[in-house]
mmCIF file of C-alpha atoms and ligand atoms in Angstrom:
data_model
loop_
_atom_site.group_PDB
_atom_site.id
_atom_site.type_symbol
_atom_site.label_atom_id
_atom_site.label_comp_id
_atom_site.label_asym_id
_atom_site.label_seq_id
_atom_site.Cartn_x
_atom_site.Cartn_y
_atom_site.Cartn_z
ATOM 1 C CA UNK A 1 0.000 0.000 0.000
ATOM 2 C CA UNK A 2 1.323 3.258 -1.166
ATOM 3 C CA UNK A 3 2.276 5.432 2.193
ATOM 4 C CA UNK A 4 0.139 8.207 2.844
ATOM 5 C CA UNK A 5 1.361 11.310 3.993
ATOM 6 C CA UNK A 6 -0.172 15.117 4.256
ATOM 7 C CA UNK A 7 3.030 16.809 4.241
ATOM 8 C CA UNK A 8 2.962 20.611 4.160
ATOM 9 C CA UNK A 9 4.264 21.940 0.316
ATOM 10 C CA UNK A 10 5.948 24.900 0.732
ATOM 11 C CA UNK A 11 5.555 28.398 -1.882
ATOM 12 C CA UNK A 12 2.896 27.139 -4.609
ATOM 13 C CA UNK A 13 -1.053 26.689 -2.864
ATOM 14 C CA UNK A 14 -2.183 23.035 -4.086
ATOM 15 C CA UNK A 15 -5.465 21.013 -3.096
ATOM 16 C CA UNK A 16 -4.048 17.648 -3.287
ATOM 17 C CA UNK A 17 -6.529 16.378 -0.524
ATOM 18 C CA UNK A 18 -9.788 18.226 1.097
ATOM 19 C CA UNK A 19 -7.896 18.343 4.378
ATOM 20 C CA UNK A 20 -5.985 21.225 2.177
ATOM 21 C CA UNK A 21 -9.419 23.213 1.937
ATOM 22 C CA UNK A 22 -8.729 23.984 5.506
ATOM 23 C CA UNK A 23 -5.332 25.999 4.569
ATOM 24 C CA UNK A 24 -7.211 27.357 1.778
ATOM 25 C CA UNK A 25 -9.926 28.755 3.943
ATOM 26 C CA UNK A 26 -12.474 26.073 4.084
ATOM 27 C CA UNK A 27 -15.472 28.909 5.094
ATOM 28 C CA UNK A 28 -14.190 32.081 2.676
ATOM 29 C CA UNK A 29 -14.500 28.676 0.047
ATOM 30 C CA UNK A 30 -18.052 28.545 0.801
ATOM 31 C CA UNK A 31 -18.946 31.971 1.426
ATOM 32 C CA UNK A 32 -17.501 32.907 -1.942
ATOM 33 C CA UNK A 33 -19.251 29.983 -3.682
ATOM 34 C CA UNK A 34 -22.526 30.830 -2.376
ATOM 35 C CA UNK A 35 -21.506 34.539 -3.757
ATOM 36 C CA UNK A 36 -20.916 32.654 -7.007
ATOM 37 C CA UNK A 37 -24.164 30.350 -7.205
ATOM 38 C CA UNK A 38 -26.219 33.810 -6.195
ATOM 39 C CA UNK A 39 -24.754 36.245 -8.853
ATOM 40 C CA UNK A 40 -24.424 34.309 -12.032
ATOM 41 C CA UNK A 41 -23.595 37.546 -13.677
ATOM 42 C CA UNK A 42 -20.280 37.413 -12.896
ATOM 43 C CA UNK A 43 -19.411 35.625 -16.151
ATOM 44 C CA UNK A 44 -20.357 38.859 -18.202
ATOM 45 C CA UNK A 45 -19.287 41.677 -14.999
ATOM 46 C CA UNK A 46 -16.017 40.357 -14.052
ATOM 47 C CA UNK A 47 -13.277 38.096 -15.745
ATOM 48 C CA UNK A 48 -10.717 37.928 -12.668
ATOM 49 C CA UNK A 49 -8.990 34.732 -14.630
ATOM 50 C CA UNK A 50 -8.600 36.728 -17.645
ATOM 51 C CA UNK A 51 -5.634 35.738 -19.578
ATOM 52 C CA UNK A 52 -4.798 32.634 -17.510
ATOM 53 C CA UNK A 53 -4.685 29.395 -19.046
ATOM 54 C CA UNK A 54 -5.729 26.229 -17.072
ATOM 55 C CA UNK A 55 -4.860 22.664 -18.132
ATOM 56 C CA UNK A 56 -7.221 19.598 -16.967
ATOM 57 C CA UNK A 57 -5.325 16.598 -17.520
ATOM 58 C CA UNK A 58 -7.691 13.490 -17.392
ATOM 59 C CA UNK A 59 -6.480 10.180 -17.500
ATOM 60 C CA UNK A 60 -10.454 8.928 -16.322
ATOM 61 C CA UNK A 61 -13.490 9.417 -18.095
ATOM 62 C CA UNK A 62 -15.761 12.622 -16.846
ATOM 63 C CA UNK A 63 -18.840 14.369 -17.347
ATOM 64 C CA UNK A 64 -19.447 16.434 -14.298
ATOM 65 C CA UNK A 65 -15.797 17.285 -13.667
ATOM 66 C CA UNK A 66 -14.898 17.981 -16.822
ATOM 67 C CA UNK A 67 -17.742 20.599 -17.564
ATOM 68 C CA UNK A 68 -17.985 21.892 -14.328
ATOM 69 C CA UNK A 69 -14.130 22.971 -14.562
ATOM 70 C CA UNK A 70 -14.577 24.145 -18.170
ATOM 71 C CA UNK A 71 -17.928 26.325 -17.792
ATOM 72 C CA UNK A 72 -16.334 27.639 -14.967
ATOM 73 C CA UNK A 73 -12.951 28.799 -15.945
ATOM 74 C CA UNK A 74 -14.803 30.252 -19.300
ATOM 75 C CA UNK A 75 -17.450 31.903 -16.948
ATOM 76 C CA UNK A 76 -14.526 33.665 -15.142
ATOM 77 C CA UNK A 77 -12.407 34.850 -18.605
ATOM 78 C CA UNK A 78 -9.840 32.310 -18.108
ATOM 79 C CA UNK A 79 -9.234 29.395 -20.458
ATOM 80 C CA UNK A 80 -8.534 25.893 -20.511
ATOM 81 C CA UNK A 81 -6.885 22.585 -23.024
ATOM 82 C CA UNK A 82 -8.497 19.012 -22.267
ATOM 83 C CA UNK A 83 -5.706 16.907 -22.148
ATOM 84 C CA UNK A 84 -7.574 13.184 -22.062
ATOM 85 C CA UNK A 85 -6.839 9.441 -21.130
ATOM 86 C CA UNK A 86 -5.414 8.716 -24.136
ATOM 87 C CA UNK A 87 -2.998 11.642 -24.603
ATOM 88 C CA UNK A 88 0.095 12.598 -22.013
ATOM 89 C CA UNK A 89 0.284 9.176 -20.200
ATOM 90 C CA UNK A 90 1.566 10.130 -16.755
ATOM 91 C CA UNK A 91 4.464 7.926 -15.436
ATOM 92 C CA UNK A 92 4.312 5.439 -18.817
ATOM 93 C CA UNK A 93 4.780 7.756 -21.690
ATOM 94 C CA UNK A 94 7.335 10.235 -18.815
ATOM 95 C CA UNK A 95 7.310 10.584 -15.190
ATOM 96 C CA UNK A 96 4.680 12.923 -12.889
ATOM 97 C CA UNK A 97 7.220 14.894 -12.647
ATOM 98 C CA UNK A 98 8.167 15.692 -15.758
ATOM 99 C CA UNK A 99 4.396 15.965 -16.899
ATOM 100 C CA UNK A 100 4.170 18.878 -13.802
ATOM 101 C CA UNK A 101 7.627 20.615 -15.095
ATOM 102 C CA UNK A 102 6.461 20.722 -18.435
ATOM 103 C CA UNK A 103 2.576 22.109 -18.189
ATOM 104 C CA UNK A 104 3.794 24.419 -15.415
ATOM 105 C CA UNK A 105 5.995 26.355 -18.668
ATOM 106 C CA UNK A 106 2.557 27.255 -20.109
ATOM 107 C CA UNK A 107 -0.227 27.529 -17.762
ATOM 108 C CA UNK A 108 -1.328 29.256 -14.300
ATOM 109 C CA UNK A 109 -2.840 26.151 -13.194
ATOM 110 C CA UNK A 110 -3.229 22.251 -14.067
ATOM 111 C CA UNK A 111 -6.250 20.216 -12.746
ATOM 112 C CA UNK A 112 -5.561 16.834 -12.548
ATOM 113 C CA UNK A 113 -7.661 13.373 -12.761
ATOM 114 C CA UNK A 114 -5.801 10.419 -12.452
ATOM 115 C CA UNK A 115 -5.503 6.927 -10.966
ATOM 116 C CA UNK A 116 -2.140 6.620 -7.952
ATOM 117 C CA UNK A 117 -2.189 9.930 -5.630
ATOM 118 C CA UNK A 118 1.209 9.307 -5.831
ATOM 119 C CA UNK A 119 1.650 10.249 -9.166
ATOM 120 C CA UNK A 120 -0.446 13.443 -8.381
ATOM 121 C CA UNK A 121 1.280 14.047 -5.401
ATOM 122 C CA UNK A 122 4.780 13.692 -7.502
ATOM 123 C CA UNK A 123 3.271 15.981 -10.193
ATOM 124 C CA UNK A 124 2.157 18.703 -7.666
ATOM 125 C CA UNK A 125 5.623 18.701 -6.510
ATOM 126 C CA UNK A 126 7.599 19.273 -9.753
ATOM 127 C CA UNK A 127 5.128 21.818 -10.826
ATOM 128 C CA UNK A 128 5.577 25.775 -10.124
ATOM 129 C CA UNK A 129 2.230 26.428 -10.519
ATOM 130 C CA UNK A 130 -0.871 25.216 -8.264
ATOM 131 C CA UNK A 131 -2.289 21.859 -8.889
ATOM 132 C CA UNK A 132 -5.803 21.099 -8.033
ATOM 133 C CA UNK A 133 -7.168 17.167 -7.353
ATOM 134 C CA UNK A 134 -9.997 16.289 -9.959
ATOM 135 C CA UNK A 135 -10.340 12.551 -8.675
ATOM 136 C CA UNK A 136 -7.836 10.334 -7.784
ATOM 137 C CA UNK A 137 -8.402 6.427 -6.411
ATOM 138 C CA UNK A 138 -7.790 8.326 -3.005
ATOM 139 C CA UNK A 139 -9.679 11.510 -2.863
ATOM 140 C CA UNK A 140 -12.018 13.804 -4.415
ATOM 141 C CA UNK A 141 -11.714 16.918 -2.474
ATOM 142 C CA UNK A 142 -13.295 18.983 -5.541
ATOM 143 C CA UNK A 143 -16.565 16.806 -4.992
ATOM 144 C CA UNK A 144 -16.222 16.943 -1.466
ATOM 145 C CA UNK A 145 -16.375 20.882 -0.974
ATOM 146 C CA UNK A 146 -19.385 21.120 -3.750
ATOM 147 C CA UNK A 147 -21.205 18.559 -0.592
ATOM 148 C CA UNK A 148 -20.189 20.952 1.588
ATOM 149 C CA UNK A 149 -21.989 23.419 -0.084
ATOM 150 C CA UNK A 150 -25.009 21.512 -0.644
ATOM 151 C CA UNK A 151 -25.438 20.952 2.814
ATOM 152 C CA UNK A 152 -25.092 24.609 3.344
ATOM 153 C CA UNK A 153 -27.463 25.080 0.664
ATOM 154 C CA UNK A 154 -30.541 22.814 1.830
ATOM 155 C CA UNK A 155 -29.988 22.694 5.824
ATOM 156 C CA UNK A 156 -28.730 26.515 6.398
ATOM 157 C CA UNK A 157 -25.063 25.044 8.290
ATOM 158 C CA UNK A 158 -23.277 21.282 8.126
ATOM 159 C CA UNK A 159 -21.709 22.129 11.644
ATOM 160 C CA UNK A 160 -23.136 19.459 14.073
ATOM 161 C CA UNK A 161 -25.147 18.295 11.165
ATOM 162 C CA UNK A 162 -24.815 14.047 10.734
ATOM 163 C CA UNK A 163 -24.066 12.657 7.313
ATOM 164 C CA UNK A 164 -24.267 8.705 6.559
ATOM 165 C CA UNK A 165 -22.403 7.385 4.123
ATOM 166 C CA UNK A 166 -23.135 3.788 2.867
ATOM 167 C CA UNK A 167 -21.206 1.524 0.355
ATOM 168 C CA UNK A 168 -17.258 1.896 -0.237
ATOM 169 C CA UNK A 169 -14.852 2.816 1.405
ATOM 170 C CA UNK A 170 -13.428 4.771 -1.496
ATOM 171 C CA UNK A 171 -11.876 8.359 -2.822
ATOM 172 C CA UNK A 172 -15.647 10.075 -2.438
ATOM 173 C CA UNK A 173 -15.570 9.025 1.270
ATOM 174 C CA UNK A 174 -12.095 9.816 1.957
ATOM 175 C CA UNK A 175 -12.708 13.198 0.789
ATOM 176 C CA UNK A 176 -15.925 13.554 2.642
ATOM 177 C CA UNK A 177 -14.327 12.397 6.162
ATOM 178 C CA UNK A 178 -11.538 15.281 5.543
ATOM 179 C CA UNK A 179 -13.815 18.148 4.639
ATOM 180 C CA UNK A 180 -16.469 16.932 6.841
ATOM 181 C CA UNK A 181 -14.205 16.743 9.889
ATOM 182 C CA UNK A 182 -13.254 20.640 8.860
ATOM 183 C CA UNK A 183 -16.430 21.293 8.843
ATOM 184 C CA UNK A 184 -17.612 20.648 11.864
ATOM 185 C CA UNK A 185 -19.862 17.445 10.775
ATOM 186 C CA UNK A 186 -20.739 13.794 12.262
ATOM 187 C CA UNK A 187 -19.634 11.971 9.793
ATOM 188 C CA UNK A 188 -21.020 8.063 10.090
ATOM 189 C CA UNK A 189 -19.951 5.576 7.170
ATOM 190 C CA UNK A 190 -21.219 1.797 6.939
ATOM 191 C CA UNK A 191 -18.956 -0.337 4.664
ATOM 192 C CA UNK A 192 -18.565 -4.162 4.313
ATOM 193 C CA UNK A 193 -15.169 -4.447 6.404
ATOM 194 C CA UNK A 194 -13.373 -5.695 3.674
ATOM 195 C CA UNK A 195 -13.962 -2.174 2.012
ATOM 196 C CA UNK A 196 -13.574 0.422 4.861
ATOM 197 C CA UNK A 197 -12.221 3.465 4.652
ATOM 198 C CA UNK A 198 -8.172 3.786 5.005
ATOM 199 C CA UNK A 199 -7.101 3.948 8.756
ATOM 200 C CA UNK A 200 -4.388 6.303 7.795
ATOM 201 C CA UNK A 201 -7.062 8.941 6.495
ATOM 202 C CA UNK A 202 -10.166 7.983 9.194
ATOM 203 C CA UNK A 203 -7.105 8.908 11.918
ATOM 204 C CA UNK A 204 -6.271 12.140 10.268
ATOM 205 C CA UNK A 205 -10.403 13.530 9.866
ATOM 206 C CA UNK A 206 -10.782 12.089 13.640
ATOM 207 C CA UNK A 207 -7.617 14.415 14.635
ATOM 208 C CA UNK A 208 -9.154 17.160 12.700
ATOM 209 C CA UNK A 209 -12.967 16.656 13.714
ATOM 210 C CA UNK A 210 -11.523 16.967 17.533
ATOM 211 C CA UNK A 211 -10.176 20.609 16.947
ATOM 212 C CA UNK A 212 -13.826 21.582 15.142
ATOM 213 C CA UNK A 213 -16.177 19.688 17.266
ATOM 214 C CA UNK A 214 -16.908 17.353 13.897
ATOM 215 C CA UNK A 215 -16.835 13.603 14.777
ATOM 216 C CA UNK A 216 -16.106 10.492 12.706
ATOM 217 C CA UNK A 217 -17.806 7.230 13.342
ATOM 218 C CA UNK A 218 -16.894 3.796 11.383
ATOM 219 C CA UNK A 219 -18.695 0.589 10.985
ATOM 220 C CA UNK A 220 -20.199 -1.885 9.050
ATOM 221 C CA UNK A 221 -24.130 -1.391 9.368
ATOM 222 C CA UNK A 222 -25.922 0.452 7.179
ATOM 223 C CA UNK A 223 -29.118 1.051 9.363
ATOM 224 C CA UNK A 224 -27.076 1.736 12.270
ATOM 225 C CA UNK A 225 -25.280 4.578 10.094
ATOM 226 C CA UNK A 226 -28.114 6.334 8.873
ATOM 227 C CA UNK A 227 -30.352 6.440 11.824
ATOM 228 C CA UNK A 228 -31.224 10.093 12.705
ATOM 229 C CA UNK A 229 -28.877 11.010 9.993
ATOM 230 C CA UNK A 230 -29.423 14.585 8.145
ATOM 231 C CA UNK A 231 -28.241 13.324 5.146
ATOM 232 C CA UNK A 232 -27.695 9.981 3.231
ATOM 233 C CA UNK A 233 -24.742 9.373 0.848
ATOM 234 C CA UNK A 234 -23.929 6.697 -1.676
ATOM 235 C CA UNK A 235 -21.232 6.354 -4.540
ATOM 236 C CA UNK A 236 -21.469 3.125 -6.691
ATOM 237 C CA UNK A 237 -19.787 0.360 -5.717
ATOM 238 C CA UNK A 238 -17.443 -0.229 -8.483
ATOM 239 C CA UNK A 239 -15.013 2.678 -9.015
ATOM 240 C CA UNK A 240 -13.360 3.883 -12.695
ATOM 241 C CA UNK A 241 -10.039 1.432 -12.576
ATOM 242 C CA UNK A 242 -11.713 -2.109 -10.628
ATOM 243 C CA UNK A 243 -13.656 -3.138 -13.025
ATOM 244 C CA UNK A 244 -11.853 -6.515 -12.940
ATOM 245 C CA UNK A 245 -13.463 -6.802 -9.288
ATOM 246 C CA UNK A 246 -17.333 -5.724 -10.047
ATOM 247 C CA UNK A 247 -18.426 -9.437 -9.671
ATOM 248 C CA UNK A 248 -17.312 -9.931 -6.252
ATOM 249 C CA UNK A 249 -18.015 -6.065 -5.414
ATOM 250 C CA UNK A 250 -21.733 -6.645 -6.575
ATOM 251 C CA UNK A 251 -21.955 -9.882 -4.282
ATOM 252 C CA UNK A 252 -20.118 -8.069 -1.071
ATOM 253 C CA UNK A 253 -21.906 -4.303 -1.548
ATOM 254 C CA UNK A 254 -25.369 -6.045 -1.818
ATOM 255 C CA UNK A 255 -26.765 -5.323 1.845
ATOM 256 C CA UNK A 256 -25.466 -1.985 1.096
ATOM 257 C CA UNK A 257 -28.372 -0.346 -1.103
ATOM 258 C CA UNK A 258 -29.158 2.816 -0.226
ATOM 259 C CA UNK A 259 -33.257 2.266 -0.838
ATOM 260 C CA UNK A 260 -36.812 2.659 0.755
ATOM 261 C CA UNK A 261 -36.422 0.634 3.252
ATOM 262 C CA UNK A 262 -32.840 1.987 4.184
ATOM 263 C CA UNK A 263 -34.062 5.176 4.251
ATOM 264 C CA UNK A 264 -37.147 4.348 6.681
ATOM 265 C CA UNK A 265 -34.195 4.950 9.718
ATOM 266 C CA UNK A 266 -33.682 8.608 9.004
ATOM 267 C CA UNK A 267 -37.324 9.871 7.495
ATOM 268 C CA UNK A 268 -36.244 13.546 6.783
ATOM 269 C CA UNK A 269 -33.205 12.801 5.305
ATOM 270 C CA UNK A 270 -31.246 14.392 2.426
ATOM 271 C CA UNK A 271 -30.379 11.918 -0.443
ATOM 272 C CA UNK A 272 -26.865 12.697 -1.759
ATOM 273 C CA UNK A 273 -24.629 10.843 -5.015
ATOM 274 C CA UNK A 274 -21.884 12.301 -6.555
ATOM 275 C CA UNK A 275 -22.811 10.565 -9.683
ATOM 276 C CA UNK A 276 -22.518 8.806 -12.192
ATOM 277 C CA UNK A 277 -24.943 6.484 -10.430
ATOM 278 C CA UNK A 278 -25.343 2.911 -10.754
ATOM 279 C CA UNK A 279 -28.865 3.028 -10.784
ATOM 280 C CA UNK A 280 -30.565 -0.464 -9.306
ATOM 281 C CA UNK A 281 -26.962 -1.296 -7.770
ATOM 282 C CA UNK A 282 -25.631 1.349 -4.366
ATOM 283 C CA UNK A 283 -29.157 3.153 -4.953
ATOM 284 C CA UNK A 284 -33.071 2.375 -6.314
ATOM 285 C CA UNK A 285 -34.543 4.508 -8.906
ATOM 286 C CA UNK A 286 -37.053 5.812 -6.909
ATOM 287 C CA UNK A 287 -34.728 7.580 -4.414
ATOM 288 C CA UNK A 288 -32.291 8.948 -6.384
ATOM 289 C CA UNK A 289 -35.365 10.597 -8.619
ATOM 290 C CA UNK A 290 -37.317 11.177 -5.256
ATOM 291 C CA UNK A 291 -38.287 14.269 -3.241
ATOM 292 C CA UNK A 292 -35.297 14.223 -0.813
ATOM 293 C CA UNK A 293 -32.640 13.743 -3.677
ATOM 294 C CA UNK A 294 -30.105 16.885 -3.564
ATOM 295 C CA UNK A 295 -28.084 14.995 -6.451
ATOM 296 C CA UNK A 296 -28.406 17.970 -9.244
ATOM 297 C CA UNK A 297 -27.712 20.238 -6.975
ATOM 298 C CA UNK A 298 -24.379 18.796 -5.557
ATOM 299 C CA UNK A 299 -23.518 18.587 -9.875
ATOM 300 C CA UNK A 300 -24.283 21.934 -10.119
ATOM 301 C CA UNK A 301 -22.482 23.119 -6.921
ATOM 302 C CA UNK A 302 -18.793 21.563 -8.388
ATOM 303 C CA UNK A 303 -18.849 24.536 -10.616
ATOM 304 C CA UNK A 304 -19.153 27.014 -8.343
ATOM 305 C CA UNK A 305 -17.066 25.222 -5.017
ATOM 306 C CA UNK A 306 -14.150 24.900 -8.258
ATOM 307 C CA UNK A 307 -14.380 28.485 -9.403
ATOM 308 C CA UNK A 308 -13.906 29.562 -5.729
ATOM 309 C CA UNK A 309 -11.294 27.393 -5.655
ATOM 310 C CA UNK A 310 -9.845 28.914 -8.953
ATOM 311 C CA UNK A 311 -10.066 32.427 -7.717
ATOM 312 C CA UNK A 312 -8.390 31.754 -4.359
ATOM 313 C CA UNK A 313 -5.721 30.096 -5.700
ATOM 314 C CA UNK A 314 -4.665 32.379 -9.088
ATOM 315 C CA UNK A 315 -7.029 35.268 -8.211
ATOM 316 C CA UNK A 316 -6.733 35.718 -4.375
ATOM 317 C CA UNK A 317 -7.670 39.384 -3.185
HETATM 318 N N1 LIG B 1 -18.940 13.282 -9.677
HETATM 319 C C1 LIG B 1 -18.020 13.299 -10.663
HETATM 320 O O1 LIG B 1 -16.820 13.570 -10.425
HETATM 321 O O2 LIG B 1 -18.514 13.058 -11.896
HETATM 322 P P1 LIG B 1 -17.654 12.790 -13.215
HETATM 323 O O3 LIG B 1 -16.888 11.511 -13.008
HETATM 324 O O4 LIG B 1 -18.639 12.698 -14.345
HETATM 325 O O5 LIG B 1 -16.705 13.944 -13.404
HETATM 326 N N1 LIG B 2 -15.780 6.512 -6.731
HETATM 327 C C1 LIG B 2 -16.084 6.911 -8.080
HETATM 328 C C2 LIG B 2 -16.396 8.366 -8.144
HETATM 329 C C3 LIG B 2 -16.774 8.893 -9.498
HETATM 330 C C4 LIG B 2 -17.031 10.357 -9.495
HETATM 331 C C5 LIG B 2 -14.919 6.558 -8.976
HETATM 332 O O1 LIG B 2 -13.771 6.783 -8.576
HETATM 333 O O2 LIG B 2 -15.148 6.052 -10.077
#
C-alpha cells in the first residue's frame, strides 16, 4: 500500500486532498461559492482569470468534472486545453514529474484526474504552478467541498449536522471524512469491512474533527449509520479502474443499497450521489429521482465550489 502522507508543500497553494481546503480557507471557500451560485452575472461583470490558461489533464473518463471545470474557468475569462486518457500518459509515456515541469511552462494552473495519488502528489511537486485534485483512487476533495456546499445550501449550516455514508470505502468518502471533519460534521460511514475506509485517512479527519467539534464514526451497518442522519450518501460500488473486481463487489456491496427501506431509519433525510450512479446497484430509482434527492444540486455546486477554488488560488484578493 502506497504510504500516505499530508506533508505541508511549501511556496505554490495546491489542493491535493480536502484536508488542504482547511489551509485554503475552508469557510471564505463557501462563502464565496454561495456569492458565485447567487450572482451568475459574474461571467459577463467580471473576468478575474482573464488571460490565464488552465490545463485539466484526465487520464479517467468525466462528465461532471470535466464541464464543471470548463464552464467555470470560461465563466470567469480564463481558459482551458483538455488533455484526455489517451494523450500525455503520466508515469508510462514520462514521469509525474516531468508531466508537472512541463505544463507548469505554459499555464497558471493544471487540474488533474488520475488513478495513484502518488503520481499526483509527484506531479504537484515538480510543478511551479498550483495543482488542483480532480479525482484520484484516493480523494475527491473537488466533490467533497461542492457537498459541503449543498449541505449549506438545503440545511442553512453542516456544523453538528450528521451525514451517513453507505457503500465503499473509497476516494468520495475519503474526501468527505476530511472536509467533513473541517467542517464541523458527524460523519457516520457503513462499509462491508473488507472495504472500509483507510485507517491512515479515518485517523487524520478524527484528529481534525476533535479541533472543530466534527466527529467520525466507522462501521459496518448500514441502518445503524443512517439512523437520525441529516443526510444519506452513496457512490457506486465499483469505481473507474476495478472493473476486474465488479463481480465480487456486486456480491459483497449487496446489503449496502441505499433504498426505501434503508431510508425508513432517518425519514427527513437528504439523499446525496456524486454521480454517475449505478442506478438499481448502491441506490433504487425511486430515491435517487425522489423528493429528498439533492443529487443535481451537488452537480451543479462543483462549478461554483471549483471556481472559488480557482479564484483563491490564481485570483486571491
Ligand atoms: N462526480 C463526478 O466527479 O462526476 P464525473 O466523473 O462525471 O466527473
Ligand atoms: N468513486 C467513483 C467516483 C466517481 C465520481 C470513482 O472513482 O469512479
Amino acid at each position: 500500500m502506497a504510504v500516505v502522507s499530508f506533508p505541508a508543500r511549501a511556496g505554490i497553494r495546491h489542493l491535493l486532498s480536502a484536508a488542504d481546503a482547511g489551509a485554503l480557507g475552508l469557510e471564505r471557500l463557501m462563502v464565496r461559492s454561495e456569492w458565485l451560485r447567487r450572482d451568475r452575472r459574474i461571467r459577463r461583470v467580471a473576468e478575474p482569470l482573464a488571460g490565464l490558461h488552465v490545463a485539466l489533464l484526465f487520464e479517467k473518463p468525466s462528465l461532471r468534472t470535466k464541464m464543471s471545470f470548463e464552464v467555470g474557468i470560461a465563466a470567469l475569462g480564463g481558459r482551458v486545453t483538455y488533455l484526455g486518457p489517451s494523450e500525455v500518459g503520466i508515469g508510462k509515456r514520462e514521469s509525474a514529474a516531468d508531466v508537472g515541469r512541463n505544463l507548469s511552462r505554459w499555464v497558471d494552473a493544471i487540474v488533474v484526474r488520475t488513478f495513484a495519488h502518488a503520481g499526483l502528489e509527484e506531479l504537484a511537486d515538480a510543478s511551479t504552478v498550483p495543482v488542483i485534485n480532480a479525482l484520484t483512487d484516493r480523494e475527491h476533495p473537488c466533490q467533497a467541498l461542492a457537498d459541503l456546499l449543498t449541505l449549506r445550501q438545503h440545511l442553512g449550516s453542516s456544523r453538528g449536522r450528521r451525514l451517513a455514508f453507505v457503500g465503499d470505502g473509497n476516494n468520495v468518502v475519503h474526501s468527505l471524512l476530511l472536509a467533513g471533519a473541517l467542517a464541523g460534521l458527524e460523519v457516520r460511514v457503513a462499509t462491508p469491512w473488507r472495504y472500509a475506509p483507510d485507517p491512515q485517512i479515518v485517523g487524520r479527519a478524527r484528529q481534525i474533527a476533535a479541533g472543530t467539534g466534527g466527529a467520525v464514526a466507522i462501521g459496518t451497518d448500514p441502518a445503524e449509520a443512517v439512523t437520525g442522519a441529516d443526510a444519506v450518501y452513496t457512490d457506486v460500488w465499483t469505481s473507474m479502474g476495478a472493473e476486474a473486481e465488479a463481480a465480487e463487489r456486486m456480491a459483497a456491496f449487496g446489503p449496502y443499497q441505499v433504498n426505501a427501506e434503508l431510508l425508513a431509519h432517518a425519514p427527513d433525510a437528504l439523499v446525496m450521489h456524486c454521480l454517475p450512479a449505478h442506478r438499481g446497484q448502491e441506490i433504487t430509482d425511486e430515491v435517487l429521482d425522489g423528493p429528498r434527492s439533492v443529487v443535481l444540486d451537488q452537480a451543479e455546486n462543483r462549478l461554483y465550489a471549483q471556481q472559488a477554488v480557482l479564484l483563491e488560488l490564481l485570483a486571491a484578493g
